[in-house]
PDB file of C-alpha atoms in Angstrom:
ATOM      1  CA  UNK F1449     140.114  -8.384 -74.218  1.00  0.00           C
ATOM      2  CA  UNK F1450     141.369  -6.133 -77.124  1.00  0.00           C
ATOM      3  CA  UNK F1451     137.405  -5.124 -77.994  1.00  0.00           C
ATOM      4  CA  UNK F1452     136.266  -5.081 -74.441  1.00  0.00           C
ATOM      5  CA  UNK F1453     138.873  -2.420 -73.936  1.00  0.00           C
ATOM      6  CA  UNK F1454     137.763  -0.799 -77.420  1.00  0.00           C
ATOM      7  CA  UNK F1455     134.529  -0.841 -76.195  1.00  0.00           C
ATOM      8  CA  UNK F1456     135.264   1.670 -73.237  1.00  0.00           C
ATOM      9  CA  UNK F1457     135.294   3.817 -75.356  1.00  0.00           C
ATOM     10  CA  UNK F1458     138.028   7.021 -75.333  1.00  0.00           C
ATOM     11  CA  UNK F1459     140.079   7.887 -72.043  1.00  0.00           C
ATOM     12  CA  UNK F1460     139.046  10.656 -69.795  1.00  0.00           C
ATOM     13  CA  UNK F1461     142.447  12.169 -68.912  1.00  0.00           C
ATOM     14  CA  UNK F1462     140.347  14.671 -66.226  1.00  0.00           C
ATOM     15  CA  UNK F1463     138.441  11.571 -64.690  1.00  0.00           C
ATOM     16  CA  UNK F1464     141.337  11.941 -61.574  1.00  0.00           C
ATOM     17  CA  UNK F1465     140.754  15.418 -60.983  1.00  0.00           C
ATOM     18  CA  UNK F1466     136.732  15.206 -61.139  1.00  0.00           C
ATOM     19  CA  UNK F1467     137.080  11.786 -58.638  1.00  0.00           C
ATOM     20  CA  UNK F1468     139.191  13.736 -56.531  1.00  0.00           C
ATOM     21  CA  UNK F1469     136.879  17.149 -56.576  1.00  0.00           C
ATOM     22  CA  UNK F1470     133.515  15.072 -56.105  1.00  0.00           C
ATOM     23  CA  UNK F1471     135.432  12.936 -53.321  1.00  0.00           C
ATOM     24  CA  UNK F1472     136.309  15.890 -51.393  1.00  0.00           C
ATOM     25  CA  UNK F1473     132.661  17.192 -51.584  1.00  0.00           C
ATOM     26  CA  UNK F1474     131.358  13.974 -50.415  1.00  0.00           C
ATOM     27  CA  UNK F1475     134.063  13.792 -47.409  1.00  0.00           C
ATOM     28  CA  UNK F1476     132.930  17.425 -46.680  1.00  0.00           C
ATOM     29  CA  UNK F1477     129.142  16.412 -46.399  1.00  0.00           C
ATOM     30  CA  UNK F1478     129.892  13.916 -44.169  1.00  0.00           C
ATOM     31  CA  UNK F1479     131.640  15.659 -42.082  1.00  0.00           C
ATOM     32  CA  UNK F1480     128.480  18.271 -42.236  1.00  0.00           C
ATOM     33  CA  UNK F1481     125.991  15.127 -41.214  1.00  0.00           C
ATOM     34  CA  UNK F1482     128.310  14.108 -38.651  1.00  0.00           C
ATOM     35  CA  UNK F1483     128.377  17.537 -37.158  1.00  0.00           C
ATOM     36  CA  UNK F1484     124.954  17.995 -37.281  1.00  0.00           C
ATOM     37  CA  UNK F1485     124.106  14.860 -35.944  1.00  0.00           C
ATOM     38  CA  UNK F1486     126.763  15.082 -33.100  1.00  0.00           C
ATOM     39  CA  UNK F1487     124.778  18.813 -32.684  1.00  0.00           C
ATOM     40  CA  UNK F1488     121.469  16.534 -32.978  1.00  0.00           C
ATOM     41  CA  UNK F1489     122.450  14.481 -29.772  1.00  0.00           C
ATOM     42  CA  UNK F1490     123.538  17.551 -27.944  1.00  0.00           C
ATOM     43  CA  UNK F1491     120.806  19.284 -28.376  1.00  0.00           C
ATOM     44  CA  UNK F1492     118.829  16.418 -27.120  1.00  0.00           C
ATOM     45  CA  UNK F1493     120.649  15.499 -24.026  1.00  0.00           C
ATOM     46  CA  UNK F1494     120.224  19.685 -23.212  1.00  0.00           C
ATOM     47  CA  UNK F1495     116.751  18.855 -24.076  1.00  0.00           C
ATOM     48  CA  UNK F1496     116.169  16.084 -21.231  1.00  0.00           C
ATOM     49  CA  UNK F1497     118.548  18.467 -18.948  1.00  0.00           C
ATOM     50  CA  UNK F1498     116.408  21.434 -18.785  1.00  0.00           C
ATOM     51  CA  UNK F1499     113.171  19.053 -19.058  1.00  0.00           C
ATOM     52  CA  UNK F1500     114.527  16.968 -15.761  1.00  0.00           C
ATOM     53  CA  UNK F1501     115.495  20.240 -14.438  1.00  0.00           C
ATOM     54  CA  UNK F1502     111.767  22.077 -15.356  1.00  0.00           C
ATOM     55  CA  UNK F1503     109.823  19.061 -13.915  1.00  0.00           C
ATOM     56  CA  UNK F1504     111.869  19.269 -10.634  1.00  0.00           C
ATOM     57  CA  UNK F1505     111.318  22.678 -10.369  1.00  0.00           C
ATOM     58  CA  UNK F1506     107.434  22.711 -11.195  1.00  0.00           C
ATOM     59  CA  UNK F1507     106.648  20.028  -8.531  1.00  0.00           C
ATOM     60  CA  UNK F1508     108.782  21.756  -5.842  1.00  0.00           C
ATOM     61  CA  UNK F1509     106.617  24.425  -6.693  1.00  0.00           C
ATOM     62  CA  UNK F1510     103.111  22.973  -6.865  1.00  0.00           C
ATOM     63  CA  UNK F1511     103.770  21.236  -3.843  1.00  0.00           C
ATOM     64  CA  UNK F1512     104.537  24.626  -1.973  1.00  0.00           C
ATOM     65  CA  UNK F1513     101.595  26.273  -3.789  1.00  0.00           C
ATOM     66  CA  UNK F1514      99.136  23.599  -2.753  1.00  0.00           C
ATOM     67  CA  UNK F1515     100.318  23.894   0.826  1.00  0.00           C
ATOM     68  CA  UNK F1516      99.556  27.726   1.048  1.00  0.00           C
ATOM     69  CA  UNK F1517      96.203  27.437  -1.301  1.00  0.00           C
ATOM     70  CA  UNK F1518      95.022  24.917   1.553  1.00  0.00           C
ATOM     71  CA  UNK F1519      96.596  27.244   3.897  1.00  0.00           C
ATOM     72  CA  UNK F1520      94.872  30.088   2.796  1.00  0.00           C
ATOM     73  CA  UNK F1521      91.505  28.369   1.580  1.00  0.00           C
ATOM     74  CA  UNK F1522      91.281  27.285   5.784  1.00  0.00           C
ATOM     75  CA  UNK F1523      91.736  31.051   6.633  1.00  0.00           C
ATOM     76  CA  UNK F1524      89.209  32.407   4.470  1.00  0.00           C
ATOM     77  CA  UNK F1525      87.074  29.998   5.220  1.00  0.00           C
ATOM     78  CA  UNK F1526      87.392  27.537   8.415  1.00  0.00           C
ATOM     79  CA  UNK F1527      90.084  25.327   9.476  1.00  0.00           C
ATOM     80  CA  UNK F1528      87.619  22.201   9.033  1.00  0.00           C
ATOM     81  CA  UNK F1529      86.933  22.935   4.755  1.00  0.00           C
ATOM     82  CA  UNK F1530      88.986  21.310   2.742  1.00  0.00           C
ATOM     83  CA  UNK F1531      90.864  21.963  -0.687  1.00  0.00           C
ATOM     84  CA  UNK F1532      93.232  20.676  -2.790  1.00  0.00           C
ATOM     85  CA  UNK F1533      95.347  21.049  -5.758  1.00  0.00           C
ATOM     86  CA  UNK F1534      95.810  17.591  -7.860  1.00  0.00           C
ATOM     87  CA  UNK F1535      97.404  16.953 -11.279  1.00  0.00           C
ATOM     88  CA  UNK F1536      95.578  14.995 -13.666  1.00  0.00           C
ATOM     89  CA  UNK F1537      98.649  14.209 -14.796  1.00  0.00           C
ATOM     90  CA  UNK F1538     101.167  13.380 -12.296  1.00  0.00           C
ATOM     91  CA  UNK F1539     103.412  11.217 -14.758  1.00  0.00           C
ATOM     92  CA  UNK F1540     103.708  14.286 -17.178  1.00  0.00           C
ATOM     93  CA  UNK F1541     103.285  17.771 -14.993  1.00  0.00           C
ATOM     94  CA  UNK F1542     104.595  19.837 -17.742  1.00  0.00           C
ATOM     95  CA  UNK F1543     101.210  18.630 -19.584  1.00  0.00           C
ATOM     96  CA  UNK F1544      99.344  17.824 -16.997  1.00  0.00           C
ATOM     97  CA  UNK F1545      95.983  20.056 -16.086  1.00  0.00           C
ATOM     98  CA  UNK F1546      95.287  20.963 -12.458  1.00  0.00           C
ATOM     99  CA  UNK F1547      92.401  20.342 -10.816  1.00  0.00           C
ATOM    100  CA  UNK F1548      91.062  22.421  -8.545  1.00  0.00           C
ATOM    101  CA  UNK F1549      88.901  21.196  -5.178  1.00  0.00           C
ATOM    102  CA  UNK F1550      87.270  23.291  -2.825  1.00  0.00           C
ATOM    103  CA  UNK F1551      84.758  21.552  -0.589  1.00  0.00           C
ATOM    104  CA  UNK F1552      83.465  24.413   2.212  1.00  0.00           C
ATOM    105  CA  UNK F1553      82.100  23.016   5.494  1.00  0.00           C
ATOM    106  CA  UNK F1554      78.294  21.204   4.734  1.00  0.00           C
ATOM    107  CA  UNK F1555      79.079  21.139   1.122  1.00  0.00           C
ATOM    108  CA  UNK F1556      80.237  18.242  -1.077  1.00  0.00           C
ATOM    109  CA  UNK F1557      80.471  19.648  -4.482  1.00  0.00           C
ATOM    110  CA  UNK F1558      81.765  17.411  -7.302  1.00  0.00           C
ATOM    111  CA  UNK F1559      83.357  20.442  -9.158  1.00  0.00           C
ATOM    112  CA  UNK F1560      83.680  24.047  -8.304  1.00  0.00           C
ATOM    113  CA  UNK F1561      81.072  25.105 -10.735  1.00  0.00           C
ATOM    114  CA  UNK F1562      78.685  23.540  -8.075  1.00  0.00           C
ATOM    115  CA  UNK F1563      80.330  26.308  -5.551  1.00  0.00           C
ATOM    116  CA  UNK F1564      77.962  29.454  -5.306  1.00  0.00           C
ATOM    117  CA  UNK F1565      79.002  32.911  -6.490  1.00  0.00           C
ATOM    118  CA  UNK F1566      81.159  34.085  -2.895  1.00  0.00           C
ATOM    119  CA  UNK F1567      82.688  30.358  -2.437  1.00  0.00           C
ATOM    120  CA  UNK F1568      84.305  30.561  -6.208  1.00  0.00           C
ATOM    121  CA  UNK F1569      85.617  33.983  -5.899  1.00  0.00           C
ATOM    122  CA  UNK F1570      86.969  33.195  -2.266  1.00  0.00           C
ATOM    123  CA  UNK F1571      88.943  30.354  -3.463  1.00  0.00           C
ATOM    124  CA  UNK F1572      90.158  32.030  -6.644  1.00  0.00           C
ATOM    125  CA  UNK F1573      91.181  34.547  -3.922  1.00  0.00           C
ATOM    126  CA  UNK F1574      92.642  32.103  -2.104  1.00  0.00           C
ATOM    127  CA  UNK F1575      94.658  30.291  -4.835  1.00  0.00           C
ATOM    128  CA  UNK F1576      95.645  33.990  -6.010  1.00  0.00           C
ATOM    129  CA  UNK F1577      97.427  34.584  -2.529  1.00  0.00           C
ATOM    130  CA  UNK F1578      99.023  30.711  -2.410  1.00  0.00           C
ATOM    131  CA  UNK F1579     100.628  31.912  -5.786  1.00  0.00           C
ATOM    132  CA  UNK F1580     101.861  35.437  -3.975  1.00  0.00           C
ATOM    133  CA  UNK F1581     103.077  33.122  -1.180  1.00  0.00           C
ATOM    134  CA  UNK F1582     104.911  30.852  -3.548  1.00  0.00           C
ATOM    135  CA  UNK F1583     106.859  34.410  -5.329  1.00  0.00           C
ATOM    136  CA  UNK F1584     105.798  37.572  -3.486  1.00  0.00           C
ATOM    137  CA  UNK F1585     105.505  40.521  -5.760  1.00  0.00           C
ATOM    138  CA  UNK F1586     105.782  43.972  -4.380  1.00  0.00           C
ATOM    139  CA  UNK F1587     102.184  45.355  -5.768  1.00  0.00           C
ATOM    140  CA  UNK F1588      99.091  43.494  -6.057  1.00  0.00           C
ATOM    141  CA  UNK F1589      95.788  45.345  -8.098  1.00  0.00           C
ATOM    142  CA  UNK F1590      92.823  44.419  -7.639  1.00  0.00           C
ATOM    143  CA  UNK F1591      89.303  45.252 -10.058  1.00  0.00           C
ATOM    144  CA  UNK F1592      86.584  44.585  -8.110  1.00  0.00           C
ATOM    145  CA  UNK F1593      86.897  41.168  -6.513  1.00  0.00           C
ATOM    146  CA  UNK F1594      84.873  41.826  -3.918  1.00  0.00           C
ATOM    147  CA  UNK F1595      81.876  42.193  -5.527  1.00  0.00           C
ATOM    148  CA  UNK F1596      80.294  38.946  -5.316  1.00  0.00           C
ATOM    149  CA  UNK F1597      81.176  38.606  -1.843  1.00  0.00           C
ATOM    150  CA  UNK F1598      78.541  39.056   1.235  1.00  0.00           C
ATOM    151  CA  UNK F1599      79.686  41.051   4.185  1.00  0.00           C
ATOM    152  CA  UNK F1600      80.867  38.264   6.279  1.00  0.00           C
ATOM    153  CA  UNK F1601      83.211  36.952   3.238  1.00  0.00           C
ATOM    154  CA  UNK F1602      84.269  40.783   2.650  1.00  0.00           C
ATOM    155  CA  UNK F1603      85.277  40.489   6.156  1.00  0.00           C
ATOM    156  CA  UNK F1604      87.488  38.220   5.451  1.00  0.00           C
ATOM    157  CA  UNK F1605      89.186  39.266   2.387  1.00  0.00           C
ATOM    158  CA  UNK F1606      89.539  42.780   4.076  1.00  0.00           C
ATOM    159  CA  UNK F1607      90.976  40.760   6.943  1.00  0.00           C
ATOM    160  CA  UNK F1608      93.794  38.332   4.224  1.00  0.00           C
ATOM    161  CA  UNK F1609      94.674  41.768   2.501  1.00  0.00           C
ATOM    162  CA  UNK F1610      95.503  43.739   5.887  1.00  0.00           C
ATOM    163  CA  UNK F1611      97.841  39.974   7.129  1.00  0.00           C
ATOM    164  CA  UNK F1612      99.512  40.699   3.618  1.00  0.00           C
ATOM    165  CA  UNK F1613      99.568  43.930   3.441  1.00  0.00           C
ATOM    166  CA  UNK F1614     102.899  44.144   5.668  1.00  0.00           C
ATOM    167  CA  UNK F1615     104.945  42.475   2.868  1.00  0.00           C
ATOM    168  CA  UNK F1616     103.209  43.974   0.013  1.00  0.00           C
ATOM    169  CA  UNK F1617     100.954  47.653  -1.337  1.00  0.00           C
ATOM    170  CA  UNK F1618      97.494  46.031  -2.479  1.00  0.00           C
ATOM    171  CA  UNK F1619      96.020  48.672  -4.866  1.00  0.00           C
ATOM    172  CA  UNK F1620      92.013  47.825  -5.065  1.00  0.00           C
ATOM    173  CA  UNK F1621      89.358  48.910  -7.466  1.00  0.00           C
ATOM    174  CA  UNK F1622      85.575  48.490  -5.753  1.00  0.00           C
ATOM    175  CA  UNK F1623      82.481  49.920  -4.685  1.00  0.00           C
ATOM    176  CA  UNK F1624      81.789  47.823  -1.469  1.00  0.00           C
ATOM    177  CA  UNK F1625      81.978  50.109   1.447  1.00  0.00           C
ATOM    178  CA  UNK F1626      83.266  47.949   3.975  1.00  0.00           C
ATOM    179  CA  UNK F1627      86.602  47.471   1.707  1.00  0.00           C
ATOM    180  CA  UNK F1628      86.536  51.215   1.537  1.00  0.00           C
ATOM    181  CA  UNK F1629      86.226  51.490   5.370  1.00  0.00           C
ATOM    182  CA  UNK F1630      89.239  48.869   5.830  1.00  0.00           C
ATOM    183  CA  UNK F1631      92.164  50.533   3.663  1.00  0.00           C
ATOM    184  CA  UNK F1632      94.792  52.883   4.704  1.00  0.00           C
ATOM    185  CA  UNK F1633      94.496  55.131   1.844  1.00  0.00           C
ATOM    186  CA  UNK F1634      91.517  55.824  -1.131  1.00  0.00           C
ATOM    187  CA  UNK F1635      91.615  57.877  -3.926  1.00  0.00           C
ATOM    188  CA  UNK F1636      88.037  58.377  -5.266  1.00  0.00           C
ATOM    189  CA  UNK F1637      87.969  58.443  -9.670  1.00  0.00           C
ATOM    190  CA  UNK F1638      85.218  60.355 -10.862  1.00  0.00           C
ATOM    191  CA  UNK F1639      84.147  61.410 -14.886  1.00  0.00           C
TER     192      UNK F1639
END
């Protein structure tokens, strides 16, 4: 026992303090980790909270939109078209794409690329105002969206701006006369 103790070798007489010193940095980063891993778990339960909330919120939402898109797809077109708004997604909205579908009386298009140059500005139109339904701002502008229109659509989109024209001021840029003929006010820009 006598040379196993020799063997030690000499007696650190500051072995106590540097135990103590290294012991109460190793309590203090565990203390850290717990902390940050307590932090971790709240941040992750927020995380599922404003994600549960989001989702919620987002289908409320799409579900109004798509009722005034079909709303207003039937008014600028006839009550008989059809439209829709679909998720491609519906598991996972907050990644999901939306689809688009616009079928105008006599026409059954697979995709709206198949619509002709009127039809896919009418129901951009169309999904434009089911978006001002869903959050009404008080301007709307305009650049020249009637310009692939016909007279017959330009009727109509004269005829959507003047039904919302009560709640908002629509401020358009074009060259079509008839749009010119329809508004309350027109400022002419020349160079």
């Amino acid at each position: 026992l006598k040379n196993r103790l020799d063997n030690y070798g000499e007696i650190n007489p500051l072995a106590v303090e540097a135990f103590d010193e290294m012991k109460e940095r190793h309590d203090n980063i565990n203390q850290q980790k717990d902390d940050i891993m307590a932090a971790q778990q709240d941040l992750m339960a927020t995380i599922k909270e404003i994600e549960t909330s989001a989702t919620a919120q987002f289908i409320e939402s799409f579900n109004k939109a798509r009722l005034y898109f079909i709303e207003v797809f039937r008014s600028l077109f006839t009550q008989d078209d059809n439209c829709d708004l679909i998720l491609t997604q519906p598991d996972n909205p907050l990644e999901s794409s939306i689809e688009i579908i616009a079928k105008p009386k006599g026409k059954r298009p697979q995709t709206i690329n198949q619509l002709s140059g009127g039809e896919k500005t009418l129901t951009a139109i169309a999904l434009l105002f089911a978006l001002y339904l869903l959050k009404p701002a008080p301007f709307c502008i305009f650049d020249e969206v009637d310009a692939p229109l016909d007279d017959a659509n330009i009727f109509k989109f004269n005829k959507i701006i003047k039904k919302f024209s009560k709640d908002s001021q629509f401020i358009i840029v074009t060259h079509n006369k008839l749009t010119m003929a329809a508004v309350d006010t027109i400022y002419g820009v020349y160079m």
